Structures are given as C-alpha cells and as structure tokens.
XYZ file of C-alpha atoms in Angstrom:
640
model
C -0.085 0.474 0.039
C 2.934 2.695 0.621
C 4.454 1.720 -2.382
C 1.250 2.274 -3.946
C 0.997 5.899 -2.502
C 4.511 6.262 -3.105
C 3.801 6.056 -6.831
C 0.945 7.829 -7.166
C 2.836 11.112 -5.314
C 6.034 10.626 -7.748
C 3.726 10.283 -10.835
C 1.932 13.097 -9.683
C 5.226 15.370 -9.188
C 6.614 14.072 -12.502
C 3.728 15.071 -14.114
C 4.125 18.415 -12.517
C 7.883 18.849 -13.172
C 6.729 18.233 -17.026
C 4.366 20.755 -17.124
C 6.829 23.140 -15.438
C 8.829 22.182 -18.562
C 6.124 23.068 -21.124
C 5.146 26.552 -20.004
C 8.526 27.528 -19.745
C 9.351 26.229 -23.183
C 6.032 28.054 -24.134
C 7.504 31.318 -22.841
C 10.847 31.310 -23.753
C 10.158 29.577 -27.183
C 7.558 32.253 -27.896
C 8.940 34.027 -31.225
C 9.032 30.451 -32.894
C 5.720 28.980 -31.341
C 3.478 32.104 -31.975
C 3.593 31.877 -35.874
C 3.192 28.084 -35.462
C 0.019 28.417 -33.734
C -1.327 31.437 -35.826
C -0.837 28.807 -38.828
C -2.173 25.946 -36.895
C -5.660 27.558 -36.194
C -5.887 29.238 -39.575
C -5.395 25.926 -41.042
C -8.571 24.866 -38.849
C -10.344 27.482 -40.284
C -9.750 27.221 -44.128
C -9.265 23.592 -44.390
C -12.606 23.521 -44.841
C -12.994 25.647 -47.748
C -10.024 23.597 -49.708
C -11.406 20.543 -49.232
C -14.577 21.907 -50.833
C -12.665 23.394 -53.460
C -10.787 19.796 -53.853
C -14.247 18.644 -54.094
C -14.566 20.458 -57.195
C -11.865 18.769 -58.704
C -8.917 22.110 -58.343
C -6.385 20.294 -57.261
C -4.345 20.592 -53.939
C -1.826 23.426 -54.561
C -4.039 25.250 -56.106
C -6.770 25.141 -54.042
C -4.552 25.871 -51.384
C -3.152 28.977 -52.974
C -6.501 30.200 -53.714
C -7.644 30.097 -50.153
C -4.568 31.736 -48.651
C -4.134 34.572 -51.384
C -7.888 35.455 -51.160
C -7.723 35.057 -47.429
C -4.825 37.437 -46.474
C -5.668 39.640 -49.330
C -8.844 40.517 -47.335
C -6.837 40.778 -43.794
C -4.196 43.414 -45.836
C -6.785 45.056 -47.317
C -8.943 45.743 -44.353
C -5.838 46.237 -42.738
C -4.772 48.803 -45.143
C -8.334 50.813 -44.766
C -8.086 50.645 -41.275
C -4.334 52.370 -41.179
C -6.446 55.070 -43.422
C -9.625 55.737 -41.339
C -7.291 55.708 -38.322
C -4.666 58.773 -39.765
C -7.854 60.221 -40.966
C -9.052 60.352 -37.434
C -5.967 61.572 -36.144
C -5.984 64.304 -38.477
C -9.528 65.642 -37.338
C -8.800 65.699 -33.726
C -7.756 69.095 -33.660
C -10.476 70.479 -34.851
C -12.867 69.013 -31.930
C -10.704 70.387 -29.456
C -13.735 73.255 -28.889
C -16.352 70.637 -28.432
C -13.778 68.832 -25.997
C -13.388 72.137 -23.575
C -17.091 73.113 -23.819
C -18.364 69.348 -23.005
C -15.570 69.188 -19.757
C -16.148 72.440 -18.657
C -20.289 71.350 -18.851
C -19.632 68.588 -16.913
C -17.805 70.487 -14.531
C -20.287 72.816 -13.748
C -18.312 76.360 -14.325
C -17.002 77.610 -10.590
C -20.060 76.505 -8.397
C -20.117 72.729 -9.960
C -19.286 69.839 -7.613
C -16.259 68.554 -9.706
C -15.266 72.104 -9.675
C -15.926 72.034 -5.365
C -14.159 68.721 -5.362
C -10.722 69.896 -6.908
C -10.599 73.139 -4.894
C -10.879 71.328 -1.890
C -8.260 68.949 -2.893
C -5.623 71.462 -3.884
C -6.526 73.739 -0.986
C -5.840 70.440 1.275
C -2.649 69.972 -0.422
C -1.201 73.473 0.214
C -1.790 73.203 3.492
C -0.211 69.718 3.764
C 3.245 71.453 1.913
C 3.023 74.398 4.239
C 3.450 72.294 7.215
C 7.637 71.380 6.595
C 9.488 69.518 9.209
C 11.670 71.420 11.918
C 14.927 72.565 10.465
C 13.613 73.093 7.067
C 12.569 76.010 5.292
C 9.630 75.944 2.652
C 9.832 77.635 -0.473
C 6.982 79.408 -0.011
C 8.105 80.395 4.074
C 11.763 81.691 2.550
C 12.556 84.780 3.400
C 13.516 86.415 -0.402
C 16.607 88.273 -0.919
C 16.577 91.137 -3.624
C 20.138 91.339 -3.553
C 21.298 90.637 -7.351
C 23.600 87.479 -8.208
C 26.710 89.287 -8.354
C 26.630 90.893 -4.670
C 25.215 87.743 -3.392
C 28.796 86.141 -4.535
C 30.276 88.899 -2.867
C 28.912 88.363 0.018
C 30.238 84.666 -0.136
C 34.318 84.635 -1.141
C 34.323 80.727 -1.171
C 31.099 80.810 -3.476
C 32.986 83.299 -5.206
C 35.760 81.328 -6.092
C 34.419 77.827 -6.879
C 31.729 79.754 -9.280
C 34.840 81.519 -11.116
C 36.700 78.196 -11.851
C 33.503 76.559 -13.132
C 33.199 79.607 -15.158
C 36.496 79.265 -16.589
C 36.389 75.173 -17.046
C 35.396 74.644 -21.112
C 32.127 72.945 -21.671
C 32.268 69.865 -23.870
C 30.256 69.706 -26.729
C 29.067 66.507 -28.533
C 27.785 66.693 -31.881
C 24.814 63.881 -32.411
C 23.612 63.515 -36.539
C 20.234 63.152 -35.536
C 19.533 62.531 -39.299
C 21.401 59.521 -40.100
C 20.220 57.561 -42.970
C 20.937 54.925 -40.768
C 18.596 55.698 -37.859
C 15.957 57.007 -40.162
C 15.038 53.271 -41.643
C 15.906 52.082 -38.268
C 12.928 54.304 -36.981
C 10.790 54.258 -39.753
C 11.025 50.674 -40.459
C 11.808 49.043 -36.937
C 8.378 48.833 -35.542
C 7.178 47.257 -39.106
C 9.740 44.491 -39.529
C 8.682 42.455 -36.617
C 4.736 42.206 -37.505
C 5.763 41.403 -41.178
C 8.058 39.186 -40.306
C 5.563 37.314 -38.370
C 3.115 37.334 -40.883
C 5.191 36.041 -43.211
C 6.077 33.287 -41.679
C 1.944 32.446 -40.913
C 1.754 32.640 -43.877
C 4.233 30.060 -44.820
C 3.365 27.592 -41.926
C -0.589 27.516 -43.321
C 0.116 26.858 -46.954
C 2.399 23.655 -45.849
C -0.017 23.023 -43.075
C -2.845 23.244 -45.636
C -0.460 21.228 -48.173
C 0.259 18.609 -45.828
C -2.519 17.991 -43.620
C -2.757 14.184 -43.549
C 0.840 13.784 -43.520
C 1.055 15.815 -40.441
C -1.552 14.011 -39.162
C -0.585 10.618 -39.403
C 2.760 12.390 -37.907
C 0.654 12.870 -35.096
C -0.439 9.447 -34.911
C 2.527 7.427 -35.286
C 4.080 10.185 -32.107
C 1.452 9.054 -29.728
C 1.494 5.261 -30.922
C -0.087 3.166 -33.003
C -1.534 0.873 -30.206
C -3.701 4.366 -29.250
C -5.114 4.580 -33.119
C -8.705 4.790 -32.304
C -8.566 7.053 -28.917
C -5.781 9.865 -30.899
C -8.375 9.798 -33.830
C -11.339 10.643 -32.296
C -9.486 12.891 -30.254
C -8.002 14.670 -33.415
C -11.460 15.160 -34.877
C -12.819 16.306 -31.897
C -10.099 19.447 -31.695
C -10.466 20.113 -35.193
C -14.299 19.736 -35.206
C -14.617 21.826 -31.830
C -11.921 24.749 -33.332
C -13.298 24.419 -36.707
C -16.641 25.787 -35.878
C -15.985 28.076 -33.049
C -13.617 30.214 -35.201
C -16.036 29.992 -38.086
C -18.934 31.149 -36.130
C -16.466 33.887 -34.412
C -15.813 35.242 -37.576
C -19.590 35.376 -38.483
C -20.335 36.483 -35.500
C -17.925 39.346 -35.200
C -18.153 40.187 -39.092
C -22.039 40.628 -38.569
C -21.531 42.121 -34.817
C -18.933 44.872 -36.361
C -21.493 45.457 -39.222
C -24.144 46.306 -37.193
C -21.486 48.828 -35.239
C -20.473 50.685 -38.489
C -24.305 51.161 -39.870
C -25.363 52.634 -36.101
C -22.639 54.478 -35.600
C -23.097 55.818 -39.180
C -26.795 56.487 -38.372
C -26.260 58.384 -35.521
C -23.600 60.846 -37.441
C -20.283 59.569 -35.898
C -17.334 60.042 -38.103
C -15.655 57.452 -39.323
C -18.067 54.453 -38.793
C -16.654 51.819 -40.669
C -13.187 52.325 -38.969
C -14.988 51.540 -35.686
C -16.748 48.632 -36.875
C -14.027 47.143 -38.058
C -11.981 47.485 -34.909
C -15.001 46.561 -32.501
C -15.018 43.349 -34.840
C -11.217 42.524 -34.380
C -11.488 43.517 -30.448
C -14.452 41.210 -30.652
C -11.868 37.833 -30.736
C -10.983 39.058 -27.344
C -12.776 37.149 -24.370
C -15.402 39.563 -22.671
C -13.772 42.788 -22.191
C -12.927 42.815 -26.013
C -16.081 44.614 -27.026
C -16.144 47.065 -24.427
C -12.195 48.402 -24.807
C -13.344 48.824 -28.506
C -16.390 50.804 -27.351
C -14.067 53.380 -25.263
C -12.894 55.119 -28.830
C -16.261 55.588 -30.104
C -17.718 56.629 -27.336
C -15.158 58.942 -26.460
C -15.080 60.408 -29.887
C -18.656 60.799 -29.514
C -18.138 63.476 -26.848
C -16.044 65.157 -28.482
C -17.675 65.725 -31.909
C -21.451 66.449 -30.906
C -22.367 69.141 -28.726
C -25.304 67.519 -27.102
C -25.364 64.462 -24.703
C -28.062 62.656 -27.399
C -25.367 61.447 -29.324
C -23.250 59.660 -26.823
C -26.093 58.033 -24.991
C -26.854 56.395 -28.521
C -23.893 55.267 -29.114
C -23.775 53.633 -25.755
C -26.935 52.020 -25.968
C -25.862 50.804 -29.507
C -23.489 49.114 -27.888
C -25.202 47.311 -25.225
C -28.110 46.680 -26.899
C -25.812 44.612 -29.865
C -23.943 43.187 -26.810
C -26.882 41.811 -25.141
C -28.613 40.280 -28.579
C -25.055 38.727 -29.472
C -24.739 37.096 -26.091
C -28.178 36.392 -25.206
C -29.488 34.847 -29.008
C -27.186 34.824 -31.603
C -23.951 32.799 -29.698
C -25.585 30.402 -27.873
C -27.863 29.371 -31.356
C -25.055 29.476 -33.275
C -22.495 27.678 -30.855
C -24.303 25.510 -28.634
C -21.814 23.235 -27.506
C -18.794 23.810 -29.756
C -16.486 24.995 -27.312
C -17.356 22.941 -24.662
C -15.550 25.412 -22.330
C -16.904 26.871 -19.033
C -16.783 30.945 -17.875
C -14.213 30.290 -15.582
C -12.021 28.543 -18.026
C -12.283 31.125 -20.476
C -11.043 33.689 -18.115
C -8.783 31.620 -16.492
C -7.008 30.955 -19.682
C -7.259 34.394 -21.167
C -5.010 35.449 -18.055
C -2.916 33.242 -18.518
C -2.317 32.822 -22.328
C -1.600 36.839 -22.065
C 0.790 36.206 -19.558
C 2.342 33.756 -21.832
C 2.344 35.369 -25.465
C 0.654 38.617 -24.730
C -2.112 40.120 -26.678
C -1.828 37.763 -29.404
C -1.898 34.928 -26.618
C -5.242 36.580 -25.537
C -7.121 36.036 -28.912
C -5.701 32.986 -29.369
C -6.878 31.564 -25.927
C -10.413 30.430 -26.551
C -9.040 28.119 -29.079
C -6.022 27.101 -27.443
C -7.916 25.986 -24.717
C -10.361 24.195 -26.806
C -7.165 21.947 -27.548
C -6.143 21.582 -24.213
C -9.605 20.207 -23.354
C -9.519 17.858 -26.184
C -6.123 16.555 -24.635
C -8.081 16.252 -20.650
C -10.784 14.113 -22.119
C -8.832 11.890 -24.504
C -5.389 11.541 -21.905
C -5.957 9.960 -18.905
C -3.187 11.627 -16.946
C -4.259 15.180 -18.279
C -7.862 14.794 -17.339
C -7.615 17.427 -14.760
C -7.224 19.408 -17.578
C -10.546 18.615 -18.737
C -12.101 19.012 -15.168
C -10.848 22.317 -14.596
C -11.506 23.751 -18.177
C -14.713 21.791 -19.603
C -18.412 23.350 -19.345
C -19.824 19.342 -18.342
C -20.770 18.641 -14.832
C -18.099 17.053 -13.111
C -20.233 15.420 -10.572
C -23.150 13.084 -11.653
C -26.653 14.472 -11.142
C -27.301 11.755 -8.038
C -23.836 12.894 -6.467
C -24.660 16.599 -6.756
C -28.396 15.883 -4.789
C -26.446 13.959 -2.461
C -23.990 16.513 -1.799
C -26.166 19.014 -1.402
C -28.571 17.080 1.349
C -25.171 16.697 3.069
C -25.011 20.965 3.392
C -28.379 20.611 4.541
C -29.494 22.471 1.762
C -32.803 21.750 0.272
C -33.317 24.140 -1.924
C -30.835 23.522 -4.309
C -31.430 19.767 -3.498
C -35.048 19.898 -5.192
C -33.638 22.331 -7.904
C -30.660 19.460 -8.948
C -33.955 17.404 -9.248
C -36.416 19.933 -10.697
C -33.287 20.601 -13.715
C -33.129 16.408 -14.202
C -37.080 16.487 -14.307
C -36.978 18.962 -17.285
C -35.501 16.481 -19.574
C -36.259 13.140 -18.011
C -39.415 11.142 -17.580
C -40.091 10.724 -13.192
C -39.407 7.136 -13.385
C -35.924 7.849 -14.296
C -35.374 10.909 -11.812
C -36.398 8.129 -9.164
C -33.994 5.632 -10.604
C -30.494 7.258 -11.725
C -31.077 10.442 -8.694
C -33.070 9.697 -5.811
C -32.467 6.308 -5.704
C -28.584 6.133 -6.225
C -28.513 9.504 -2.977
C -30.568 7.334 -1.053
C -28.241 4.431 -0.992
C -24.984 6.255 -0.578
C -27.107 7.534 2.306
C -27.376 4.536 3.627
C -23.575 3.118 3.137
C -22.433 6.289 4.897
C -25.245 5.498 8.022
C -23.941 1.907 7.951
C -20.270 3.014 7.987
C -20.886 5.353 10.763
C -20.604 8.635 8.686
C -23.589 10.000 9.323
C -24.129 11.423 12.974
C -28.282 11.380 13.945
C -28.919 14.909 12.921
C -28.319 14.498 8.872
C -29.636 10.876 8.844
C -33.214 12.080 9.656
C -32.535 15.269 7.787
C -31.636 13.402 4.792
C -34.782 11.391 5.122
C -36.972 13.730 5.611
C -35.998 15.586 3.035
C -36.069 12.476 0.680
C -39.907 11.550 1.911
C -41.092 15.463 1.264
C -39.560 15.739 -1.842
C -40.868 12.253 -3.438
C -44.113 13.227 -2.084
C -44.257 16.711 -3.662
C -42.897 15.231 -6.796
C -46.042 12.316 -6.790
C -48.312 15.006 -6.587
C -47.092 17.684 -9.029
C -47.331 14.337 -10.874
C -50.575 13.129 -10.511
C -51.890 16.757 -10.999
C -50.401 17.185 -14.470
C -52.096 13.161 -15.422
C -55.076 14.735 -13.994
C -54.914 17.870 -15.959
C -54.058 16.237 -19.276
C -57.294 13.301 -18.661
C -59.616 16.208 -18.414
C -58.200 17.604 -21.874
C -58.400 14.605 -23.601
C -54.687 14.971 -24.219
C -53.145 11.358 -22.856
C -54.626 7.739 -23.088
C -53.997 5.187 -20.510
C -51.341 2.526 -21.549
C -51.246 -0.354 -22.847
C -50.421 -2.585 -20.056
C -52.651 -0.300 -17.398
C -54.828 -2.477 -15.558
C -57.857 -1.914 -13.770
C -57.485 0.488 -10.188
C -59.194 -2.839 -8.386
C -56.089 -5.162 -8.364
C -53.917 -3.761 -5.340
C -49.934 -3.986 -4.431
C -48.871 -4.673 -1.003
C -45.286 -3.038 -1.152
C -43.407 -4.614 2.304
C -40.155 -2.221 3.528
C -36.996 -4.370 4.413
C -36.355 -2.927 7.401
C -35.194 0.806 7.179
C -36.982 3.976 6.659
C -34.810 4.361 3.479
C -36.854 0.996 2.153
C -39.861 2.512 2.762
C -38.932 5.545 0.737
C -37.797 3.601 -2.077
C -40.971 1.597 -2.176
C -42.863 4.617 -2.142
C -41.759 5.901 -5.152
C -42.220 2.326 -6.528
C -46.275 3.066 -5.019
C -46.074 6.649 -7.416
C -45.101 4.655 -10.648
C -47.869 1.818 -10.213
C -50.338 4.280 -9.064
C -49.694 6.229 -12.632
C -50.038 2.907 -14.241
C -53.578 1.938 -12.877
C -52.380 -0.189 -9.710
C -53.619 0.450 -6.601
C -50.701 0.086 -3.883
C -50.453 -0.191 -0.194
C -47.501 0.601 1.464
C -46.539 -0.108 4.876
C -44.711 1.688 7.146
C -40.964 0.290 8.177
C -41.782 0.742 11.921
C -44.203 -2.414 11.212
C -42.915 -5.337 12.914
C -41.694 -8.784 10.117
C -44.647 -10.703 11.759
C -47.392 -7.626 11.704
C -46.328 -7.313 8.077
C -47.174 -10.719 7.866
C -50.346 -10.366 9.976
C -51.034 -7.637 6.658
C -50.842 -10.101 4.008
C -53.302 -12.031 5.539
C -55.652 -9.807 6.371
C -55.074 -7.596 2.965
C -55.726 -10.981 1.251
C -53.153 -9.778 -1.385
C -51.945 -11.340 -4.566
C -48.991 -9.944 -5.056
C -46.201 -8.702 -2.851
C -43.222 -6.895 -3.540
C -40.391 -6.425 -0.944
C -38.246 -3.070 -1.170
C -34.747 -3.168 -0.254
C -32.264 -1.314 -0.294
C -27.959 -2.184 -0.287
C -25.959 -2.340 1.517
C -27.535 -4.976 4.113
C -30.687 -5.130 1.119
C -30.230 -9.254 -0.147
C -29.860 -10.487 3.828
C -33.349 -7.930 5.251
C -35.137 -9.216 2.162
C -34.495 -13.186 2.216
C -35.734 -12.921 5.682
C -38.917 -11.973 4.830
C -39.230 -13.769 2.306
C -38.579 -16.960 3.938
C -41.208 -15.693 6.509
C -43.668 -15.217 4.031
C -43.414 -18.317 1.511
C -44.209 -21.299 3.731
C -47.204 -19.099 4.946
C -48.473 -17.984 1.376
C -47.295 -20.984 -1.270
C -49.925 -18.819 -4.023
C -48.165 -15.430 -3.196
C -46.665 -13.862 -5.941
C -43.582 -12.307 -4.241
C -41.129 -9.666 -6.790
C -38.187 -8.545 -4.711
C -36.689 -5.358 -5.501
C -32.926 -4.970 -4.428
C -32.624 -1.313 -5.679
C -28.887 0.195 -6.709
C -27.335 -3.121 -6.154
C -25.418 -2.743 -9.808
C -23.893 -6.443 -11.381
C -23.525 -7.724 -8.029
C -27.003 -9.402 -7.845
C -26.133 -13.306 -9.222
C -25.665 -14.543 -6.043
C -28.306 -12.528 -3.841
C -30.943 -13.649 -6.924
C -30.112 -17.225 -6.731
C -30.530 -17.521 -3.157
C -33.642 -15.837 -3.496
C -34.963 -17.698 -6.195
C -34.009 -21.097 -4.162
C -36.903 -19.619 -1.621
C -39.162 -19.407 -4.165
C -39.794 -15.916 -5.970
C -41.209 -15.205 -8.493
C -39.515 -12.145 -9.761
C -35.891 -9.912 -9.248
C -35.712 -6.116 -9.884
C -32.962 -3.850 -9.585
C -34.768 -1.097 -11.023
C -37.980 0.149 -10.347
C -38.912 0.528 -13.829
C -38.086 -3.005 -14.328
C -40.179 -3.916 -10.824
C -42.827 -1.614 -12.485
C -43.051 -3.490 -14.958
C -43.216 -6.881 -13.508
C -45.778 -6.404 -11.222
C -47.791 -4.539 -13.560
C -47.419 -8.206 -15.701
C -48.390 -10.013 -13.135
C -51.463 -8.376 -12.114
C -52.691 -7.775 -15.503
C -52.220 -11.691 -15.923
C -54.558 -11.993 -12.295
C -56.850 -9.540 -13.589
C -57.778 -11.929 -16.772
C -57.130 -14.714 -14.819
C -59.669 -13.407 -12.666
C -62.306 -12.480 -15.087
C -62.294 -15.574 -17.188
C -63.424 -17.377 -13.446
C -66.022 -15.115 -13.200
C -66.975 -15.776 -16.220
C -66.998 -20.021 -16.033
C -68.541 -19.188 -12.712
C -71.639 -17.241 -14.825
C -71.811 -20.240 -17.118
C -72.244 -22.778 -14.884
C -74.568 -21.011 -12.718
C-alpha cells in the first residue's frame, strides 16, 4: 500500500515537473511558437474551404493557393483601410478641441459645479499639507526673499565666488549628434514594421504547408502518440478539429455581423469614420468578454468630442449595450451551442494565462488553444484534470450533486437538482438514476458510521417530502391531461381494483423507495398499499393475510438489502404458497447473481434492481391475474 502511494506521488510530481518544463518552453520559444500556433488555427479555419474546392476538382495546391491568397488579401485590404481611417481620425482631432473643452466645462459645472468644488478642496488640502514642513527645514514658500543680485550674493561669500569663477573658466564639452542619419531614419521607420511583417510571413508559409500536408502531418502525430492508441488519437484529433473549426467559423461570422451592425448604427448616428469603429469592434471581439467594451471606449469618447449635446453619446453607448446583449444571449447560444465545451471560468483563466505567456496575441488565441487542451484532457487519462478544470461538463453526476446538497443541509438546491433533471427526463428516470442512488449513498454512509443522527433524520425527511411533492405534481399533470383528453391509458394498464402490497425490508429508506415504486404503479392504474418500516416482520405477514393480497413487492436498499429481503421472503413463502412475490434490490449494480440465486431458492417469482423493471413485472403480474379473475368469473356465470 505504501509503495502504491509513493508511486502515485512520484507520478504526480513528474507530471508537475513536465508541466513546468512545457510552460517554460512555451514562454521562451514564443517567437517561434506564436506564428506556428497562428498557422495551426488558420489551417483549422481554412481547411474546410480547401476541401470544398478539392471536391470541385481544382487540385490540392491550386486550392490552397487560392484560399490563402484570398484570405490574406482580405486581411491586408482591411488592415490598409483601417490604417487610413485611423490616420484620418488623427487629422480631425484638433478640430474638436473647442468642443472637448466646452464638454468638460459643462461637466464640471463652472465655478459652482461639484467637480470644481472637489478639485478646489483637494488643492487647498495639498497646499496646507505642503506648508507644514519638518523642523529645521525652510519651506520655499516661507523662505525670506532676498533682493540682492547674484553678483552681490557671490560677493558676500568669497568661497562661493572663487568656486563659481573656476566653474565659469572650465571649458564646456560639446558633442555633435547626427539625428538625421540614414541608418537611424530607416531604423525608426521600419523597426516597428519589420517584426509584424516577419511574423505575418511565417504565418503565411506555415499555413500554406500545413494545408498542403495536412494528412501527412496528421499521420505523423498519430505515429508519435502510438499506433496502439489509433482509435483514441483519431477521436481526439477529429474532436479538436471540429470544435476549433466550428468555433473560429462561428466567431468570424458573429464578429463580422457585429461589426457591421456597429458601423451602420454609428453611421446613422452621424459619428465620423463609422467603418473604422465597426472594423475595430469586430477585431476586438475576438478578445473574450472585455474586447467589445475596449473597442467601445474610442467611439464613445469620440462622440463626446464631436457632438455638442449628450444625445448622440448616449445613443452610441446604447448601441453597444443592446448589440452585446442580443449577441451574447440570442445569437451566440444559437450558433455556438456546445461547440467549445469550455466553462466561463475556464475562458477567463485561460485568457489570463495565455496573455501572460504570449501577450495580446495570446489573449486572442486563448479560447481555441484552451479548446485543444480540453480535448487532450478528455482523451488522455493522465491529463484528465485539464478537462475537469476547463470544460463546461458537470464534474459530479446528478445523484452525487443531489446527495452533496443534502449533506450540506440545503434542501432548496437539492430540489433544484431534481427539478433540473426532471425537465429533460421522466419521473421514473429521476427516481432510478438520481434519488435512489443518493438514498443508497446515504444508507452506506449511515451503516459505516459517517452520518450523525441529525443528518440522517434531515436526509430521510427531505427525501420523503420531495418524493411526496413530486408524486403530487405528477398526479396533477396526469389528471389535467386526462380532463382535456390529451392522454390515453398505457397498453399495460390494469384496473384500479387490482392491488399490490409493498413491504419495506427493514429501514425507512426502504419505505421511501417503496413510496417511489407506489407512485409509478399508481400512474399505471395499479393500486398500492405501502406498509410502514416501523412494522415488525410478523406484523407485515399478518397484513398480507388481512389484506388477502395476491401480489407482494419487497423493497430493499443496500448495503444489507439482500439479507433483509431474504429474511422477509423466508417468512412469507411457507405461509402463502400461491402468493406472487417480487423482490426489488435497488441499486445493487452487477453484484446481484448470488443474491438472486439465493432468493430464487426461497421461491420468489420476479427479481428487479430498478423501479422501471419492478414496475414492468408488477404490471404484468397484476394484469395476468386480472385476466384470470375475469375468466373465472365468466366460467362461474356460465355454470350458474
């Protein structure tokens, strides 16, 4: 056991060490990896278009050349137009100087404005603080002012006069600097441009070769991972490619439409260079969450400078707010769906991480790169923590979340989990897959001594109340549907006179499980009488005799389900040889063969591990008995 724990710790330490090495490599090799990552994302975006052209029999290389030339031509054209628009805005700014000053003065409110009062108060406090100088130090504002000339002051101090004479006689060094050399001019003009152009050139080259050799590169990746992992690797590559391609395509469409709406709206308002602000908004919207608002600050500020009143700036702000709300709440959920599979927190954390690692370009690439990490975490067991931390999938299954909320003494959120599950599933599925597993977990913890008395009582009480509430709602819905004639009885339904006696094996949890089964049977038209778990086994046997029951169902939950159910059946079978007995050992998983064999030896008729299975058996048994009783009645009438 100790060796196993040490192995796990060493494995995690080695994984952490590898992670540190990878992050360091990404940081120090960013000059090479950044163009490569951009090229990979562009190849994901452009490969469907290349594949479509290949289907038109244009050939691989011509298709790649056409797609790359058109794509980067569009980017270059938009960049050129964007620079022209920005240059025009810079030239027009001096024209708005008077309007900016007037707007600021109107905001300050003149001499009586609140901003002016606050500013004057701050200045007054600052002056008073500066007047209080430390002892021994004379403040410049309070120092006595001498009317003597510099020559007279020097004459009064022979030492200062002698030193100043020596300084005046000392020669002043002169250095000639050529500020307009050709080398400096070229460096100042071309320096900021060379690096982006070099990166763009590398991106173009990488993208072209990736599109041409995409099958070859895919096969090499599969070979590196290992031929034995062929199925998993293929699924991971297809999943990542589909998610990233769909995300980039949808993001491009949404952002282009977003920028177009902003441009048209700003043009309608009358803001200059509306096309510039629309393009800037479309580009900045690739930055998660904060991008649109960063882009909105410039047109809002310009509207304050251009227009005299406040109506147009308010309209500009409203345009961005309305557009963002519609895009985030309507368009993106409709188009994206679950294309990325990343949680909101995962997007925020990844944005901070990739910005720290690769700067502004890393911020733009954060979401696609995080999609790739999430896919890796899904298919590589050693990196499963990436999928857990970043994906939008529920980490805990519904039954675990439901039970965790019960342990936290939070009945409201536990009920919310049940209601959320019930929106997409049936009541039978909710009982079988959420409530019964949670009840089984509670029973296991109780038998292990992990639950105190207070939590035991709270969990059982909450479960009973929730089952009663869900059953009442289901009955109301069924009655309402029956009144309007929208529902018809199931094919296997039986007459209400038919009844089943449900016996809890021992504990209150067994009784709650029996209550779930009773609700499902009542919905099928089978009348159920549920006995209390407080009844002793002898009292239950007496109830079977008093009720003249023909069908009995024993409800039992683990961990001692089989033992208690077997004990009760051993008391029932000898006394009622013709009694139909169905045993439900709920949530026992695959360990039912031995328990079932031991129960069959006693003489039970049916065995079930889920409520759905038990409901089916009981409906069939009661239905066959109903037919048999009807046949006997018919024979009796004929004989009479």
